[in-house]
Amino acid sequence: MKNAEALIKKEVEFLSQYEIATAQIENNSEYWSSYTLSHGYPGIILFLNEYQKNFRINLDELIHKYILRIGEELERRIEGYSLFSGISGIAFSIDIVSDNSTHYQTILQKLDNYLIDFINRKMASINIEANPKKCDVVQGLAGVGRYLLNRVWANPKVVTSLIDIMKYFRDLHYSKNHWIISKENQFLNIDKERYSSGNINLGLAHGILGPFSLLALSKLKGIELNNHISLLSDITDYLFKSEFQNECGWLDRYDIAEMYYPSYAIRNGWCYGDTGVMNTIWLLGMAQKDEELIEKAKNIMIKIIRLNNDNLISPTFCHGLASHFTILNNVNRYFNIEEVNNYLNLILDKILSYYSSENQFMFHDIEIVNSQTRFKNKVGLLEGQIGILLSLLDYQNSQSNALEKSWKNMFLIS
């Protein structure tokens, strides 16, 4: 862990040179988007905040400089309300660094009011249909709802909006087409051809796991609908449908026509894979106080670590080792299984092996596109350096509570 700590401290030293750091990042980080939680300054303030908590060093003044930089973006007007690329993401990051809601309350109240107004308008016109842009963690209501859940004690006005989101998910679940994403609502043209009758997305980033996790987390934190436990029981049964699984585990997407089955192994990262399924099942078990369900989550975790997981070729969070590492660590803090702890040490070493002083931002985001391996220089939390360093910081913090307010909430794993 010493090597990891050295990298973390090196990045804090770099970010402390505010003018130099902002210039280098904005000019050289690929896919940089200053105001977004996924690819911008909100991720940086979360990293600095996590560092000051872990090492008990006051970085409030430095964090404030980066918040002012985000404020400049707000003054230009932000398009969208989503968690990963809109107002919810900015508010989420500022709320996390607000020192238990003692700072930045004026701006947070203002952003909350924007979101309340947005949800009121959305609910007045929204159709009951599964559409990732409306429902998921990244762009949709699951992500917005997770921010609101963090705000219910500081600003009780948001509770009604959170309840409205959960009611929408309940109504969607019990609707005729439930979580089926139609051909027209597929992201990609190739998926419109592939899933002519539609599909059910079983991932955490864009699929059913986001809404299911929000419903479980809300129950754990005391915000619930009428018959909430019954709803949690029904969505649990739904998740365990046999057609959603094969001999390897859960599919990433289930083809309604049952004509297309992926030939590839699903990567056990954040977007898709049994890691996200396992974390969601654990949350559902905790929310229902169902020991049998919690035990199932444990067994899935053990199954995951006994695979080689060699298709996780990038150290980054979205689809790589950092999320694999963080999700397993998140749940194993509850179980404390020695075999998992030993596996996590191996993954830590593997992540660190991707570091090079020659890399512009310590690590590359690595993807294979058309059989070509591509290396990207990214800083942002979702696909870049900051997400990796946050996962290392989280591992270092043995006192972290899986259900506390933290940067990990943005991924609906806590």
mmCIF file of C-alpha atoms in Angstrom:
data_model
loop_
_atom_site.group_PDB
_atom_site.id
_atom_site.type_symbol
_atom_site.label_atom_id
_atom_site.label_comp_id
_atom_site.label_asym_id
_atom_site.label_seq_id
_atom_site.Cartn_x
_atom_site.Cartn_y
_atom_site.Cartn_z
ATOM 1 C CA MET A 1 0.000 0.000 0.000
ATOM 2 C CA LYS A 2 3.017 2.302 0.370
ATOM 3 C CA ASN A 3 3.297 2.647 -3.410
ATOM 4 C CA ALA A 4 -0.384 3.562 -3.613
ATOM 5 C CA GLU A 5 -0.022 6.151 -0.869
ATOM 6 C CA ALA A 6 2.930 7.716 -2.677
ATOM 7 C CA LEU A 7 0.877 8.071 -5.882
ATOM 8 C CA ILE A 8 -2.043 9.563 -3.975
ATOM 9 C CA LYS A 9 0.192 12.135 -2.268
ATOM 10 C CA LYS A 10 1.889 12.941 -5.565
ATOM 11 C CA GLU A 11 -1.469 13.786 -7.117
ATOM 12 C CA VAL A 12 -2.455 15.999 -4.179
ATOM 13 C CA GLU A 13 0.829 17.885 -4.563
ATOM 14 C CA PHE A 14 0.080 18.364 -8.260
ATOM 15 C CA LEU A 15 -3.488 19.550 -7.637
ATOM 16 C CA SER A 16 -2.220 21.943 -4.965
ATOM 17 C CA GLN A 17 -0.559 23.906 -7.785
ATOM 18 C CA TYR A 18 -3.977 25.127 -8.839
ATOM 19 C CA GLU A 19 -3.072 27.254 -11.869
ATOM 20 C CA ILE A 20 -0.640 24.694 -13.290
ATOM 21 C CA ALA A 21 -2.948 21.758 -12.582
ATOM 22 C CA THR A 22 -6.055 23.280 -14.156
ATOM 23 C CA ALA A 23 -4.142 24.315 -17.275
ATOM 24 C CA GLN A 24 -2.560 20.882 -17.758
ATOM 25 C CA ILE A 25 -5.776 19.006 -17.117
ATOM 26 C CA GLU A 26 -7.962 21.162 -19.345
ATOM 27 C CA ASN A 27 -5.455 21.082 -22.197
ATOM 28 C CA ASN A 28 -4.367 17.455 -22.032
ATOM 29 C CA SER A 29 -7.042 15.230 -20.474
ATOM 30 C CA GLU A 30 -9.071 13.429 -23.122
ATOM 31 C CA TYR A 31 -12.859 13.705 -22.824
ATOM 32 C CA TRP A 32 -12.449 16.388 -20.146
ATOM 33 C CA SER A 33 -15.677 18.212 -19.297
ATOM 34 C CA SER A 34 -15.087 20.701 -16.482
ATOM 35 C CA TYR A 35 -18.500 20.692 -14.790
ATOM 36 C CA THR A 36 -19.401 16.990 -15.017
ATOM 37 C CA LEU A 37 -19.083 14.560 -12.146
ATOM 38 C CA SER A 38 -17.882 11.823 -14.480
ATOM 39 C CA HIS A 39 -15.189 13.755 -16.371
ATOM 40 C CA GLY A 40 -14.622 17.054 -14.568
ATOM 41 C CA TYR A 41 -13.772 19.061 -11.468
ATOM 42 C CA PRO A 42 -16.495 17.540 -9.250
ATOM 43 C CA GLY A 43 -14.444 14.317 -9.265
ATOM 44 C CA ILE A 44 -11.332 16.231 -8.253
ATOM 45 C CA ILE A 45 -12.996 17.829 -5.234
ATOM 46 C CA LEU A 46 -14.259 14.402 -4.162
ATOM 47 C CA PHE A 47 -10.696 13.072 -4.363
ATOM 48 C CA LEU A 48 -9.260 15.972 -2.353
ATOM 49 C CA ASN A 49 -12.016 15.607 0.230
ATOM 50 C CA GLU A 50 -11.392 11.880 0.608
ATOM 51 C CA TYR A 51 -7.681 12.571 1.027
ATOM 52 C CA GLN A 52 -8.201 15.145 3.758
ATOM 53 C CA LYS A 53 -10.537 12.780 5.621
ATOM 54 C CA ASN A 54 -8.100 9.871 5.428
ATOM 55 C CA PHE A 55 -4.977 11.820 6.322
ATOM 56 C CA ARG A 56 -6.636 14.399 8.596
ATOM 57 C CA ILE A 57 -5.151 17.300 6.670
ATOM 58 C CA ASN A 58 -7.195 20.434 6.020
ATOM 59 C CA LEU A 59 -7.570 21.017 2.282
ATOM 60 C CA ASP A 60 -10.719 23.149 2.507
ATOM 61 C CA GLU A 61 -9.061 26.187 0.942
ATOM 62 C CA LEU A 62 -7.790 24.190 -2.036
ATOM 63 C CA ILE A 63 -11.141 22.439 -2.465
ATOM 64 C CA HIS A 64 -12.850 25.838 -2.420
ATOM 65 C CA LYS A 65 -10.708 26.991 -5.360
ATOM 66 C CA TYR A 66 -11.930 24.059 -7.429
ATOM 67 C CA ILE A 67 -15.535 24.683 -6.341
ATOM 68 C CA LEU A 68 -15.201 28.272 -7.547
ATOM 69 C CA ARG A 69 -14.006 26.852 -10.883
ATOM 70 C CA ILE A 70 -17.192 24.766 -11.042
ATOM 71 C CA GLY A 71 -19.140 27.914 -10.140
ATOM 72 C CA GLU A 72 -17.803 29.577 -13.269
ATOM 73 C CA GLU A 73 -19.376 26.773 -15.279
ATOM 74 C CA LEU A 74 -22.680 27.165 -13.433
ATOM 75 C CA GLU A 75 -22.761 30.845 -14.342
ATOM 76 C CA ARG A 76 -22.559 29.850 -18.018
ATOM 77 C CA ARG A 77 -25.622 27.613 -17.471
ATOM 78 C CA ILE A 78 -25.445 23.853 -17.300
ATOM 79 C CA GLU A 79 -27.464 21.728 -19.685
ATOM 80 C CA GLY A 80 -29.219 18.827 -18.017
ATOM 81 C CA TYR A 81 -29.995 17.570 -14.542
ATOM 82 C CA SER A 82 -28.306 14.164 -14.532
ATOM 83 C CA LEU A 83 -25.897 12.848 -11.922
ATOM 84 C CA PHE A 84 -22.976 12.133 -14.232
ATOM 85 C CA SER A 85 -23.162 15.159 -16.513
ATOM 86 C CA GLY A 86 -25.609 17.677 -15.074
ATOM 87 C CA ILE A 87 -26.711 19.711 -12.076
ATOM 88 C CA SER A 88 -27.215 16.678 -9.810
ATOM 89 C CA GLY A 89 -23.553 15.747 -10.192
ATOM 90 C CA ILE A 90 -22.311 19.214 -9.267
ATOM 91 C CA ALA A 91 -24.646 19.300 -6.270
ATOM 92 C CA PHE A 92 -23.621 15.768 -5.262
ATOM 93 C CA SER A 93 -19.920 16.623 -5.115
ATOM 94 C CA ILE A 94 -20.435 19.903 -3.238
ATOM 95 C CA ASP A 95 -22.730 18.173 -0.738
ATOM 96 C CA ILE A 96 -20.137 15.456 -0.059
ATOM 97 C CA VAL A 97 -17.448 18.057 0.715
ATOM 98 C CA SER A 98 -19.815 20.279 2.732
ATOM 99 C CA ASP A 99 -18.599 18.896 6.080
ATOM 100 C CA ASN A 100 -21.874 17.253 7.095
ATOM 101 C CA SER A 101 -23.953 20.038 5.598
ATOM 102 C CA THR A 102 -22.260 22.921 7.427
ATOM 103 C CA HIS A 103 -20.842 24.626 4.305
ATOM 104 C CA TYR A 104 -22.155 25.640 0.863
ATOM 105 C CA GLN A 105 -25.802 25.390 1.915
ATOM 106 C CA THR A 106 -26.931 28.469 -0.034
ATOM 107 C CA ILE A 107 -25.778 27.084 -3.375
ATOM 108 C CA LEU A 108 -26.997 23.582 -2.485
ATOM 109 C CA GLN A 109 -30.473 24.865 -1.588
ATOM 110 C CA LYS A 110 -30.574 26.677 -4.927
ATOM 111 C CA LEU A 111 -29.534 23.559 -6.842
ATOM 112 C CA ASP A 112 -32.060 21.490 -4.869
ATOM 113 C CA ASN A 113 -34.806 23.895 -5.923
ATOM 114 C CA TYR A 114 -33.781 23.491 -9.574
ATOM 115 C CA LEU A 115 -33.993 19.722 -9.189
ATOM 116 C CA ILE A 116 -37.340 19.797 -7.380
ATOM 117 C CA ASP A 117 -38.767 21.942 -10.177
ATOM 118 C CA PHE A 118 -37.267 19.622 -12.805
ATOM 119 C CA ILE A 119 -38.774 16.503 -11.197
ATOM 120 C CA ASN A 120 -42.189 18.157 -10.851
ATOM 121 C CA ARG A 121 -42.151 18.968 -14.570
ATOM 122 C CA LYS A 122 -40.774 15.543 -15.477
ATOM 123 C CA MET A 123 -43.402 13.651 -13.525
ATOM 124 C CA ALA A 124 -46.193 15.675 -15.126
ATOM 125 C CA SER A 125 -45.247 14.450 -18.604
ATOM 126 C CA ILE A 126 -43.232 11.229 -18.251
ATOM 127 C CA ASN A 127 -44.442 8.028 -19.895
ATOM 128 C CA ILE A 128 -44.359 4.743 -18.013
ATOM 129 C CA GLU A 129 -41.716 3.082 -20.171
ATOM 130 C CA ALA A 130 -38.225 1.694 -19.622
ATOM 131 C CA ASN A 131 -35.762 4.105 -21.172
ATOM 132 C CA PRO A 132 -32.185 4.374 -19.863
ATOM 133 C CA LYS A 133 -32.139 8.119 -20.499
ATOM 134 C CA LYS A 134 -35.057 8.474 -18.095
ATOM 135 C CA CYS A 135 -34.337 5.745 -15.556
ATOM 136 C CA ASP A 136 -30.646 4.945 -15.223
ATOM 137 C CA VAL A 137 -27.844 6.027 -12.898
ATOM 138 C CA VAL A 138 -25.803 7.922 -15.492
ATOM 139 C CA GLN A 139 -28.453 10.054 -17.213
ATOM 140 C CA GLY A 140 -31.722 9.298 -15.501
ATOM 141 C CA LEU A 141 -33.807 9.379 -12.362
ATOM 142 C CA ALA A 142 -31.890 6.708 -10.426
ATOM 143 C CA GLY A 143 -28.839 8.983 -10.356
ATOM 144 C CA VAL A 144 -30.841 12.099 -9.468
ATOM 145 C CA GLY A 145 -32.636 10.118 -6.773
ATOM 146 C CA ARG A 146 -29.370 9.014 -5.206
ATOM 147 C CA TYR A 147 -28.290 12.627 -4.783
ATOM 148 C CA LEU A 148 -31.664 13.516 -3.257
ATOM 149 C CA LEU A 149 -31.325 10.639 -0.783
ATOM 150 C CA ASN A 150 -28.126 12.243 0.478
ATOM 151 C CA ARG A 151 -29.995 15.530 0.993
ATOM 152 C CA VAL A 152 -33.125 14.440 2.850
ATOM 153 C CA TRP A 153 -31.831 15.457 6.280
ATOM 154 C CA ALA A 154 -30.207 18.749 5.267
ATOM 155 C CA ASN A 155 -33.169 19.752 3.090
ATOM 156 C CA PRO A 156 -36.408 17.838 3.826
ATOM 157 C CA LYS A 157 -38.081 19.553 0.846
ATOM 158 C CA VAL A 158 -36.419 17.002 -1.453
ATOM 159 C CA VAL A 159 -38.204 14.032 0.158
ATOM 160 C CA THR A 160 -41.349 14.466 -1.949
ATOM 161 C CA SER A 161 -39.266 14.453 -5.137
ATOM 162 C CA LEU A 162 -37.416 11.306 -4.052
ATOM 163 C CA ILE A 163 -40.719 9.611 -3.244
ATOM 164 C CA ASP A 164 -42.041 10.600 -6.688
ATOM 165 C CA ILE A 165 -39.024 8.965 -8.340
ATOM 166 C CA MET A 166 -39.506 5.772 -6.345
ATOM 167 C CA LYS A 167 -43.229 5.719 -7.193
ATOM 168 C CA TYR A 168 -42.308 5.994 -10.853
ATOM 169 C CA PHE A 169 -39.983 2.992 -10.549
ATOM 170 C CA ARG A 170 -42.704 1.058 -8.698
ATOM 171 C CA ASP A 171 -45.289 1.856 -11.379
ATOM 172 C CA LEU A 172 -42.821 0.940 -14.109
ATOM 173 C CA HIS A 173 -42.054 -2.399 -12.470
ATOM 174 C CA TYR A 174 -45.735 -3.348 -12.275
ATOM 175 C CA SER A 175 -46.601 -2.036 -15.751
ATOM 176 C CA LYS A 176 -47.377 -4.331 -18.698
ATOM 177 C CA ASN A 177 -43.916 -4.007 -20.251
ATOM 178 C CA HIS A 178 -42.060 -3.619 -16.931
ATOM 179 C CA TRP A 179 -38.321 -3.073 -17.631
ATOM 180 C CA ILE A 180 -38.355 -3.928 -21.348
ATOM 181 C CA ILE A 181 -36.451 -1.312 -23.352
ATOM 182 C CA SER A 182 -38.093 -1.098 -26.764
ATOM 183 C CA LYS A 183 -36.204 -1.227 -30.039
ATOM 184 C CA GLU A 184 -36.729 2.534 -30.417
ATOM 185 C CA ASN A 185 -35.187 3.281 -27.013
ATOM 186 C CA GLN A 186 -31.928 1.397 -27.629
ATOM 187 C CA PHE A 187 -28.794 3.576 -27.521
ATOM 188 C CA LEU A 188 -27.068 2.204 -30.621
ATOM 189 C CA ASN A 189 -28.286 1.390 -34.115
ATOM 190 C CA ILE A 190 -26.631 -2.022 -33.901
ATOM 191 C CA ASP A 191 -28.702 -2.751 -30.781
ATOM 192 C CA LYS A 192 -31.878 -1.648 -32.552
ATOM 193 C CA GLU A 193 -31.123 -4.345 -35.135
ATOM 194 C CA ARG A 194 -29.929 -6.902 -32.588
ATOM 195 C CA TYR A 195 -32.859 -6.500 -30.183
ATOM 196 C CA SER A 196 -35.783 -6.154 -32.579
ATOM 197 C CA SER A 197 -38.271 -7.017 -29.830
ATOM 198 C CA GLY A 198 -36.438 -5.040 -27.181
ATOM 199 C CA ASN A 199 -34.310 -6.096 -24.233
ATOM 200 C CA ILE A 200 -33.914 -5.785 -20.479
ATOM 201 C CA ASN A 201 -30.687 -4.137 -19.381
ATOM 202 C CA LEU A 202 -29.295 -5.976 -16.358
ATOM 203 C CA GLY A 203 -26.430 -3.581 -15.653
ATOM 204 C CA LEU A 204 -25.806 -1.026 -12.942
ATOM 205 C CA ALA A 205 -24.906 1.921 -15.172
ATOM 206 C CA HIS A 206 -27.890 1.818 -17.538
ATOM 207 C CA GLY A 207 -30.108 -0.994 -16.309
ATOM 208 C CA ILE A 208 -32.443 -2.258 -13.622
ATOM 209 C CA LEU A 209 -29.788 -2.492 -10.913
ATOM 210 C CA GLY A 210 -29.704 1.301 -10.490
ATOM 211 C CA PRO A 211 -33.412 1.729 -9.661
ATOM 212 C CA PHE A 212 -33.392 -1.485 -7.591
ATOM 213 C CA SER A 213 -30.403 -0.269 -5.566
ATOM 214 C CA LEU A 214 -32.024 3.132 -4.994
ATOM 215 C CA LEU A 215 -35.175 1.455 -3.677
ATOM 216 C CA ALA A 216 -33.088 -0.683 -1.304
ATOM 217 C CA LEU A 217 -30.896 2.198 -0.117
ATOM 218 C CA SER A 218 -33.909 4.421 0.513
ATOM 219 C CA LYS A 219 -35.431 1.742 2.735
ATOM 220 C CA LEU A 220 -32.140 1.365 4.619
ATOM 221 C CA LYS A 221 -32.113 5.112 5.223
ATOM 222 C CA GLY A 222 -35.735 5.294 6.354
ATOM 223 C CA ILE A 223 -37.379 6.771 3.239
ATOM 224 C CA GLU A 224 -40.001 4.391 1.907
ATOM 225 C CA LEU A 225 -43.226 3.942 0.008
ATOM 226 C CA ASN A 226 -46.348 2.164 1.197
ATOM 227 C CA ASN A 227 -45.728 -1.597 0.947
ATOM 228 C CA HIS A 228 -42.044 -0.941 0.312
ATOM 229 C CA ILE A 229 -40.916 -4.352 1.591
ATOM 230 C CA SER A 230 -43.372 -6.065 -0.740
ATOM 231 C CA LEU A 231 -41.938 -4.071 -3.650
ATOM 232 C CA LEU A 232 -38.385 -5.021 -2.657
ATOM 233 C CA SER A 233 -39.402 -8.682 -2.486
ATOM 234 C CA ASP A 234 -40.940 -8.505 -5.958
ATOM 235 C CA ILE A 235 -37.936 -6.823 -7.591
ATOM 236 C CA THR A 236 -35.668 -9.375 -5.900
ATOM 237 C CA ASP A 237 -37.656 -12.222 -7.445
ATOM 238 C CA TYR A 238 -37.506 -10.422 -10.777
ATOM 239 C CA LEU A 239 -33.717 -10.098 -10.631
ATOM 240 C CA PHE A 240 -33.378 -13.832 -10.003
ATOM 241 C CA LYS A 241 -35.373 -14.835 -13.104
ATOM 242 C CA SER A 242 -33.670 -17.865 -14.642
ATOM 243 C CA GLU A 243 -33.705 -16.404 -18.158
ATOM 244 C CA PHE A 244 -31.498 -13.528 -16.999
ATOM 245 C CA GLN A 245 -28.673 -15.951 -16.189
ATOM 246 C CA ASN A 246 -26.503 -18.507 -17.914
ATOM 247 C CA GLU A 247 -23.841 -20.898 -16.646
ATOM 248 C CA CYS A 248 -21.401 -17.998 -16.155
ATOM 249 C CA GLY A 249 -23.703 -15.645 -14.262
ATOM 250 C CA TRP A 250 -26.025 -12.783 -15.129
ATOM 251 C CA LEU A 251 -26.274 -11.544 -18.706
ATOM 252 C CA ASP A 252 -25.584 -7.892 -19.450
ATOM 253 C CA ARG A 253 -28.840 -7.657 -21.419
ATOM 254 C CA TYR A 254 -31.662 -10.117 -21.926
ATOM 255 C CA ASP A 255 -33.079 -10.312 -25.455
ATOM 256 C CA ILE A 256 -36.887 -10.505 -25.301
ATOM 257 C CA ALA A 257 -36.965 -12.487 -28.558
ATOM 258 C CA GLU A 258 -34.343 -14.870 -27.127
ATOM 259 C CA MET A 259 -32.540 -14.742 -30.458
ATOM 260 C CA TYR A 260 -29.303 -13.080 -29.358
ATOM 261 C CA TYR A 261 -26.920 -14.333 -26.693
ATOM 262 C CA PRO A 262 -23.519 -12.698 -26.273
ATOM 263 C CA SER A 263 -20.501 -14.833 -27.106
ATOM 264 C CA TYR A 264 -18.257 -12.695 -24.911
ATOM 265 C CA ALA A 265 -17.668 -13.002 -21.172
ATOM 266 C CA ILE A 266 -19.230 -10.170 -19.173
ATOM 267 C CA ARG A 267 -16.633 -8.004 -17.425
ATOM 268 C CA ASN A 268 -17.136 -7.894 -13.666
ATOM 269 C CA GLY A 269 -16.734 -4.143 -13.331
ATOM 270 C CA TRP A 270 -19.284 -1.445 -12.545
ATOM 271 C CA CYS A 271 -21.262 -1.027 -15.786
ATOM 272 C CA TYR A 272 -22.172 -4.695 -16.061
ATOM 273 C CA GLY A 273 -21.287 -8.005 -14.502
ATOM 274 C CA ASP A 274 -21.906 -10.052 -11.397
ATOM 275 C CA THR A 275 -20.107 -7.505 -9.203
ATOM 276 C CA GLY A 276 -22.975 -5.036 -9.632
ATOM 277 C CA VAL A 277 -25.563 -7.796 -9.310
ATOM 278 C CA MET A 278 -23.901 -9.031 -6.120
ATOM 279 C CA ASN A 279 -23.815 -5.546 -4.586
ATOM 280 C CA THR A 280 -27.492 -4.973 -5.451
ATOM 281 C CA ILE A 281 -28.533 -8.327 -3.982
ATOM 282 C CA TRP A 282 -26.589 -7.501 -0.814
ATOM 283 C CA LEU A 283 -28.394 -4.142 -0.505
ATOM 284 C CA LEU A 284 -31.758 -5.819 -1.124
ATOM 285 C CA GLY A 285 -30.946 -8.410 1.526
ATOM 286 C CA MET A 286 -29.931 -5.743 4.024
ATOM 287 C CA ALA A 287 -33.048 -3.660 3.330
ATOM 288 C CA GLN A 288 -35.337 -6.675 3.798
ATOM 289 C CA LYS A 289 -33.299 -8.090 6.707
ATOM 290 C CA ASP A 290 -33.176 -11.306 4.710
ATOM 291 C CA GLU A 291 -30.206 -13.403 5.825
ATOM 292 C CA GLU A 292 -30.712 -15.940 3.039
ATOM 293 C CA LEU A 293 -30.435 -13.190 0.436
ATOM 294 C CA ILE A 294 -27.354 -11.732 2.122
ATOM 295 C CA GLU A 295 -25.813 -15.207 2.029
ATOM 296 C CA LYS A 296 -26.532 -15.422 -1.715
ATOM 297 C CA ALA A 297 -24.639 -12.165 -2.212
ATOM 298 C CA LYS A 298 -21.700 -13.617 -0.296
ATOM 299 C CA ASN A 299 -21.687 -16.741 -2.452
ATOM 300 C CA ILE A 300 -21.731 -14.668 -5.649
ATOM 301 C CA MET A 301 -18.774 -12.658 -4.335
ATOM 302 C CA ILE A 302 -16.783 -15.822 -3.658
ATOM 303 C CA LYS A 303 -17.643 -17.119 -7.129
ATOM 304 C CA ILE A 304 -16.397 -13.847 -8.668
ATOM 305 C CA ILE A 305 -13.012 -13.924 -6.947
ATOM 306 C CA ARG A 306 -12.425 -17.524 -8.023
ATOM 307 C CA LEU A 307 -12.587 -16.464 -11.672
ATOM 308 C CA ASN A 308 -9.493 -15.063 -13.370
ATOM 309 C CA ASN A 309 -11.306 -11.861 -14.492
ATOM 310 C CA ASP A 310 -8.580 -11.340 -17.092
ATOM 311 C CA ASN A 311 -10.974 -9.431 -19.345
ATOM 312 C CA LEU A 312 -10.643 -6.459 -16.971
ATOM 313 C CA ILE A 313 -7.835 -4.939 -19.016
ATOM 314 C CA SER A 314 -8.035 -1.351 -17.770
ATOM 315 C CA PRO A 315 -7.213 -0.045 -14.270
ATOM 316 C CA THR A 316 -10.028 2.534 -14.488
ATOM 317 C CA PHE A 317 -13.416 2.569 -12.748
ATOM 318 C CA CYS A 318 -16.197 2.388 -15.323
ATOM 319 C CA HIS A 319 -15.344 -0.925 -16.960
ATOM 320 C CA GLY A 320 -12.100 -1.831 -15.220
ATOM 321 C CA LEU A 321 -10.230 -3.004 -12.175
ATOM 322 C CA ALA A 322 -10.900 0.019 -9.950
ATOM 323 C CA SER A 323 -14.644 -0.667 -9.802
ATOM 324 C CA HIS A 324 -14.093 -4.425 -9.461
ATOM 325 C CA PHE A 325 -11.773 -3.668 -6.534
ATOM 326 C CA THR A 326 -14.065 -1.108 -4.892
ATOM 327 C CA ILE A 327 -17.317 -3.066 -5.159
ATOM 328 C CA LEU A 328 -15.779 -6.245 -3.750
ATOM 329 C CA ASN A 329 -14.150 -4.265 -0.956
ATOM 330 C CA ASN A 330 -17.438 -2.450 -0.301
ATOM 331 C CA VAL A 331 -19.343 -5.670 0.345
ATOM 332 C CA ASN A 332 -16.503 -7.573 1.988
ATOM 333 C CA ARG A 333 -16.301 -4.911 4.696
ATOM 334 C CA TYR A 334 -19.544 -6.515 5.869
ATOM 335 C CA PHE A 335 -18.381 -10.140 5.563
ATOM 336 C CA ASN A 336 -14.601 -9.807 6.127
ATOM 337 C CA ILE A 337 -13.777 -13.057 4.322
ATOM 338 C CA GLU A 338 -10.048 -13.800 4.342
ATOM 339 C CA GLU A 339 -10.084 -15.307 0.845
ATOM 340 C CA VAL A 340 -11.595 -12.076 -0.496
ATOM 341 C CA ASN A 341 -9.073 -9.964 1.426
ATOM 342 C CA ASN A 342 -6.229 -11.942 -0.148
ATOM 343 C CA TYR A 343 -7.781 -11.517 -3.594
ATOM 344 C CA LEU A 344 -8.114 -7.758 -3.056
ATOM 345 C CA ASN A 345 -4.404 -7.551 -2.296
ATOM 346 C CA LEU A 346 -3.703 -9.211 -5.643
ATOM 347 C CA ILE A 347 -5.996 -6.764 -7.447
ATOM 348 C CA LEU A 348 -4.301 -3.848 -5.689
ATOM 349 C CA ASP A 349 -0.947 -5.015 -7.034
ATOM 350 C CA LYS A 350 -2.444 -5.467 -10.486
ATOM 351 C CA ILE A 351 -3.848 -1.917 -10.514
ATOM 352 C CA LEU A 352 -0.510 -0.483 -9.414
ATOM 353 C CA SER A 353 1.262 -2.434 -12.165
ATOM 354 C CA TYR A 354 -0.494 -0.196 -14.716
ATOM 355 C CA TYR A 355 1.157 2.910 -13.305
ATOM 356 C CA SER A 356 3.999 4.481 -15.248
ATOM 357 C CA SER A 357 5.792 7.755 -14.677
ATOM 358 C CA GLU A 358 5.767 8.031 -18.488
ATOM 359 C CA ASN A 359 1.975 8.249 -18.540
ATOM 360 C CA GLN A 360 0.715 11.809 -18.635
ATOM 361 C CA PHE A 361 -1.798 11.150 -15.837
ATOM 362 C CA MET A 362 -0.234 8.132 -14.085
ATOM 363 C CA PHE A 363 -2.590 5.542 -15.661
ATOM 364 C CA HIS A 364 -4.182 4.959 -19.054
ATOM 365 C CA ASP A 365 -7.782 4.076 -19.735
ATOM 366 C CA ILE A 366 -7.432 0.984 -21.926
ATOM 367 C CA GLU A 367 -10.015 -0.308 -24.388
ATOM 368 C CA ILE A 368 -10.018 -2.731 -27.294
ATOM 369 C CA VAL A 369 -11.848 -1.294 -30.309
ATOM 370 C CA ASN A 370 -12.033 -3.333 -33.528
ATOM 371 C CA SER A 371 -9.260 -5.618 -32.229
ATOM 372 C CA GLN A 372 -7.019 -2.592 -31.617
ATOM 373 C CA THR A 373 -5.844 -1.727 -28.094
ATOM 374 C CA ARG A 374 -6.283 1.968 -27.402
ATOM 375 C CA PHE A 375 -4.663 3.915 -24.576
ATOM 376 C CA LYS A 376 -6.352 7.123 -23.448
ATOM 377 C CA ASN A 377 -5.047 9.866 -21.145
ATOM 378 C CA LYS A 378 -7.961 10.747 -18.885
ATOM 379 C CA VAL A 379 -8.201 12.446 -15.495
ATOM 380 C CA GLY A 380 -11.955 12.170 -14.856
ATOM 381 C CA LEU A 381 -13.436 10.008 -12.124
ATOM 382 C CA LEU A 382 -15.404 7.603 -14.307
ATOM 383 C CA GLU A 383 -12.729 6.577 -16.811
ATOM 384 C CA GLY A 384 -9.518 8.169 -15.604
ATOM 385 C CA GLN A 385 -6.866 8.695 -12.987
ATOM 386 C CA ILE A 386 -9.076 10.199 -10.259
ATOM 387 C CA GLY A 387 -11.359 7.164 -10.110
ATOM 388 C CA ILE A 388 -8.370 4.860 -9.684
ATOM 389 C CA LEU A 389 -6.861 6.983 -6.918
ATOM 390 C CA LEU A 390 -10.218 7.200 -5.132
ATOM 391 C CA SER A 391 -10.490 3.413 -5.183
ATOM 392 C CA LEU A 392 -7.017 3.196 -3.630
ATOM 393 C CA LEU A 393 -7.971 5.744 -0.967
ATOM 394 C CA ASP A 394 -11.142 3.813 -0.189
ATOM 395 C CA TYR A 395 -9.200 0.591 0.254
ATOM 396 C CA GLN A 396 -6.808 2.349 2.600
ATOM 397 C CA ASN A 397 -9.665 3.591 4.785
ATOM 398 C CA SER A 398 -10.492 0.539 6.892
ATOM 399 C CA GLN A 399 -13.016 2.566 8.935
ATOM 400 C CA SER A 400 -15.221 3.328 5.932
ATOM 401 C CA ASN A 401 -18.877 2.346 6.340
ATOM 402 C CA ALA A 402 -20.497 0.918 3.221
ATOM 403 C CA LEU A 403 -23.681 2.914 3.870
ATOM 404 C CA GLU A 404 -22.164 6.285 4.788
ATOM 405 C CA LYS A 405 -22.344 9.406 2.647
ATOM 406 C CA SER A 406 -19.353 9.199 0.293
ATOM 407 C CA TRP A 407 -18.149 9.499 -3.299
ATOM 408 C CA LYS A 408 -19.169 5.857 -3.868
ATOM 409 C CA ASN A 409 -22.848 6.804 -3.601
ATOM 410 C CA MET A 410 -22.689 8.116 -7.179
ATOM 411 C CA PHE A 411 -22.312 4.545 -8.420
ATOM 412 C CA LEU A 412 -25.341 3.305 -6.415
ATOM 413 C CA ILE A 413 -23.184 0.715 -4.671
ATOM 414 C CA SER A 414 -23.769 2.459 -1.343
#
